[in-house]
Coordinates of N, CA, C and O in Angstrom, one line a residue:
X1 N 0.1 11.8 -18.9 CA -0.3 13.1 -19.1 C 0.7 14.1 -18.7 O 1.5 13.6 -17.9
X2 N 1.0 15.5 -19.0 CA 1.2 16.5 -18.5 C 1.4 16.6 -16.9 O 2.4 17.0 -16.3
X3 N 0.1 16.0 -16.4 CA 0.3 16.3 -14.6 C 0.2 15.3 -13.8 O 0.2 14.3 -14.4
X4 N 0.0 15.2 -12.5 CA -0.1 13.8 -11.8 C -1.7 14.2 -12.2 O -2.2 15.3 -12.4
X5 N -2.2 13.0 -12.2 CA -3.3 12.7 -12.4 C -3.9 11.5 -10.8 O -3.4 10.5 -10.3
X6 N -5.1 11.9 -10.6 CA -6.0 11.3 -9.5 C -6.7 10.6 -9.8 O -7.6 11.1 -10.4
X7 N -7.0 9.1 -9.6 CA -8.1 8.3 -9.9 C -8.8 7.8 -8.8 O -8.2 6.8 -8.3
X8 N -9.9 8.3 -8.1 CA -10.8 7.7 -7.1 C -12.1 7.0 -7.7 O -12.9 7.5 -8.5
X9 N -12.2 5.8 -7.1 CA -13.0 4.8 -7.5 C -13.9 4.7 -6.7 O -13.8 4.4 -5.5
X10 N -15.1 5.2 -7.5 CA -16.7 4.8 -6.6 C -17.2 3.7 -6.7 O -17.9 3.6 -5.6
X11 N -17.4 2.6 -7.5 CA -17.8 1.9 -7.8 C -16.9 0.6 -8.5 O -15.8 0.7 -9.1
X12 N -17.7 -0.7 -8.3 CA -16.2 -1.6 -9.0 C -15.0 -2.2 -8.8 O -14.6 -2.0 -7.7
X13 N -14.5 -2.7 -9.3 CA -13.1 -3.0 -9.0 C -12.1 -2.8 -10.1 O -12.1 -3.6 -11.0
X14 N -11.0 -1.6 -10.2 CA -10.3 -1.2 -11.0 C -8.4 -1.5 -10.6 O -7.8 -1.2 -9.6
X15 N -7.8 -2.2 -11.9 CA -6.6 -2.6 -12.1 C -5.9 -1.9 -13.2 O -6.0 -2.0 -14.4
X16 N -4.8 -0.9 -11.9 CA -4.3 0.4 -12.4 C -3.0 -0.8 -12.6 O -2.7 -1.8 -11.9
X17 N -2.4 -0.3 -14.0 CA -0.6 -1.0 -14.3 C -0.3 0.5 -14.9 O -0.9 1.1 -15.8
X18 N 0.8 1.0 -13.9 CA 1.4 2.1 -14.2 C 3.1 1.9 -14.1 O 3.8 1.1 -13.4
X19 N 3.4 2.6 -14.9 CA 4.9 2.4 -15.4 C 6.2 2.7 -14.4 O 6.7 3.8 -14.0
X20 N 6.6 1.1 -14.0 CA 7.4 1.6 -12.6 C 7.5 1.1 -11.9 O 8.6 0.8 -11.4
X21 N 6.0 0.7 -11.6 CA 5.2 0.2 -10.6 C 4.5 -1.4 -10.9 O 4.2 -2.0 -11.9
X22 N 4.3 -2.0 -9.2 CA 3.4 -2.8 -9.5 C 1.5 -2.8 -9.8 O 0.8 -2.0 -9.2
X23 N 1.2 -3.4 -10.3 CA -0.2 -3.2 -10.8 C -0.7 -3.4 -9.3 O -0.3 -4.2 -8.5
X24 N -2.1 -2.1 -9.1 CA -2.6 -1.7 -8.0 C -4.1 -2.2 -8.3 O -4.8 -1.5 -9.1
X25 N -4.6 -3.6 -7.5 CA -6.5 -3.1 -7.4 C -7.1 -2.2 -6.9 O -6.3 -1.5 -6.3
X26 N -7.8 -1.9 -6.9 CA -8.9 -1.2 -6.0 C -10.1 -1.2 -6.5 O -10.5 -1.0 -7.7
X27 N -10.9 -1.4 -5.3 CA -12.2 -0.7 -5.0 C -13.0 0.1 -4.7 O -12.4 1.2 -4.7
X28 N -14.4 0.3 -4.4 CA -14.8 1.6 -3.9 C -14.0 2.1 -3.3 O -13.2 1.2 -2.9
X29 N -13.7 3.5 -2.9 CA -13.6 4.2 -2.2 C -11.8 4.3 -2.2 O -11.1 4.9 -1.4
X30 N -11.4 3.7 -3.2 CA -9.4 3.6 -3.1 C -9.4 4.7 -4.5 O -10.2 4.9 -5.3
X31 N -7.7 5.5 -4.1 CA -7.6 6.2 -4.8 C -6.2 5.8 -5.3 O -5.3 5.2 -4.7
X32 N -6.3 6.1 -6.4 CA -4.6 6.0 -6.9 C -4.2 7.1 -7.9 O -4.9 7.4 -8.9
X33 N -2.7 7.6 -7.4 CA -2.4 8.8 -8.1 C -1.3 8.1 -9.2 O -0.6 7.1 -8.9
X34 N -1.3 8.7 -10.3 CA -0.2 8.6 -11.7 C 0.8 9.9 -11.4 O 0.5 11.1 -11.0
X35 N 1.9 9.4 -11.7 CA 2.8 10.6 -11.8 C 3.0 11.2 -12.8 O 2.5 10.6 -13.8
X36 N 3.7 12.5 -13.0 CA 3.8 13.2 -13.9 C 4.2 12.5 -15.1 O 5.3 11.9 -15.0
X37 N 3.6 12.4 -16.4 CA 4.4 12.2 -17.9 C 4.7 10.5 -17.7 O 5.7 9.8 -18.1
X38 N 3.9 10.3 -17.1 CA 3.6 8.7 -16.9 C 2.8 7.6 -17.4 O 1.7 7.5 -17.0
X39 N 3.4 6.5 -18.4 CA 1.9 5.9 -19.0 C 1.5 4.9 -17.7 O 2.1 4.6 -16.6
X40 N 0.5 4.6 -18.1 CA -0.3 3.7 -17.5 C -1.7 2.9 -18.1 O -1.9 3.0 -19.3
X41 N -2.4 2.3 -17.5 CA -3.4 1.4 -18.1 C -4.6 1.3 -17.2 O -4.3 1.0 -16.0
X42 N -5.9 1.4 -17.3 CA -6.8 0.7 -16.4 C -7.6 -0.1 -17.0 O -8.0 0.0 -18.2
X43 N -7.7 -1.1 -16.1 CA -8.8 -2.5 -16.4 C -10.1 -2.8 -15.8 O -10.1 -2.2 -14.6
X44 N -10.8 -3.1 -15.9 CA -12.3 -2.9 -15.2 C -12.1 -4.7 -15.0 O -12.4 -5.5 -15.9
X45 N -11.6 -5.2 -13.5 CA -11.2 -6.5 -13.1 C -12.8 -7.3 -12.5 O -13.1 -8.5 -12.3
X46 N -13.4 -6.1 -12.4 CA -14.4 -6.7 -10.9 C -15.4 -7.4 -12.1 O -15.0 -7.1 -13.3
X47 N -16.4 -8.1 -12.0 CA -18.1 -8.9 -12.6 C -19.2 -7.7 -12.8 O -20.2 -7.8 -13.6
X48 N -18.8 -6.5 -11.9 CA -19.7 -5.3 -12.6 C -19.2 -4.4 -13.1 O -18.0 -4.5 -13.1
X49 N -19.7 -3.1 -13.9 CA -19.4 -2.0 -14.3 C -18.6 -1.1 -13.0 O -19.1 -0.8 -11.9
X50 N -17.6 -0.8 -13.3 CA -17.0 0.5 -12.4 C -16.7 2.5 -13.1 O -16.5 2.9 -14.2
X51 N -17.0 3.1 -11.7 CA -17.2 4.0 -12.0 C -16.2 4.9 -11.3 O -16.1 4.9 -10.1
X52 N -15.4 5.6 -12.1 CA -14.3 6.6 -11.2 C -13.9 8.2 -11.8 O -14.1 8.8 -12.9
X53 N -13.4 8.5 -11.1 CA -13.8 10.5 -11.1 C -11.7 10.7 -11.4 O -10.8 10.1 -10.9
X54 N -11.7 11.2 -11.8 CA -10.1 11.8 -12.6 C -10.3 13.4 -12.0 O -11.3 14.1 -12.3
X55 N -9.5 13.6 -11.5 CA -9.2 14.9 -10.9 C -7.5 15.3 -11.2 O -6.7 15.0 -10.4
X56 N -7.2 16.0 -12.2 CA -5.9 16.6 -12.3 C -6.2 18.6 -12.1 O -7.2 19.2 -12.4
X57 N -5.0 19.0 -11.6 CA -4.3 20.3 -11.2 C -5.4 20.9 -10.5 O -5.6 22.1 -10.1
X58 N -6.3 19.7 -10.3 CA -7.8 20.2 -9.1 C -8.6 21.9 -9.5 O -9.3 22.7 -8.8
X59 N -8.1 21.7 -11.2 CA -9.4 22.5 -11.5 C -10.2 21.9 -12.9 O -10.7 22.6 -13.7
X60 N -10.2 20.4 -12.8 CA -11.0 19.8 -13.5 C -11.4 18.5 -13.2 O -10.7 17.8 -12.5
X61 N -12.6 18.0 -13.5 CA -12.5 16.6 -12.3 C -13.7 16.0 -14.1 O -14.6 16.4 -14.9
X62 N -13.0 15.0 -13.9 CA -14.1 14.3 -14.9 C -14.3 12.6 -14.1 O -13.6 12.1 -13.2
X63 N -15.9 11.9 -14.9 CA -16.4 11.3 -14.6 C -15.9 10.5 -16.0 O -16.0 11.0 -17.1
X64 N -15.3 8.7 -15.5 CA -15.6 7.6 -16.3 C -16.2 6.3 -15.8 O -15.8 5.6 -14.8
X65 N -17.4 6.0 -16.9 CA -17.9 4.7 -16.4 C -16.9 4.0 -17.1 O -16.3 4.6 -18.0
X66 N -16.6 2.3 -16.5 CA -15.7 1.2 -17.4 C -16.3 0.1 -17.2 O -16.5 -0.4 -16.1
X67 N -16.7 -0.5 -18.7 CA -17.7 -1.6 -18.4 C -16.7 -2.7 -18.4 O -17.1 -3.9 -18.2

């Protein structure tokens, strides 16, 4: 995107592969930030549905379920 972008995970288990970098799990409550003009990928790894909140230039915050 445009900006760094914020991914905090409420729910689930999510597998960020961002360009650069090594691929990051997380769970509830882990956050992981994308850098500027950066691709990247999310995977929904965990046996349930996950749920996480995208917050970029912290005047927008959106909600995605990933089944």
């Amino acid at each position: 995107g445009d900006t760094r972008e914020w991914w905090i995970v409420q729910a689930g288990t999510l597998k960020f592969t961002i360009e650069g970098q090594e691929p990051v799990v997380t769970g509830k409550g882990g956050m992981v930030q994308v850098p500027y003009r950066t691709l990247y990928q999310i995977e929904n790894v965990g046996t349930e549905m996950s749920l996480s909140v995208l917050a970029y230039n912290f005047k927008r915050v959106l909600g995605q379920v990933w089944a």
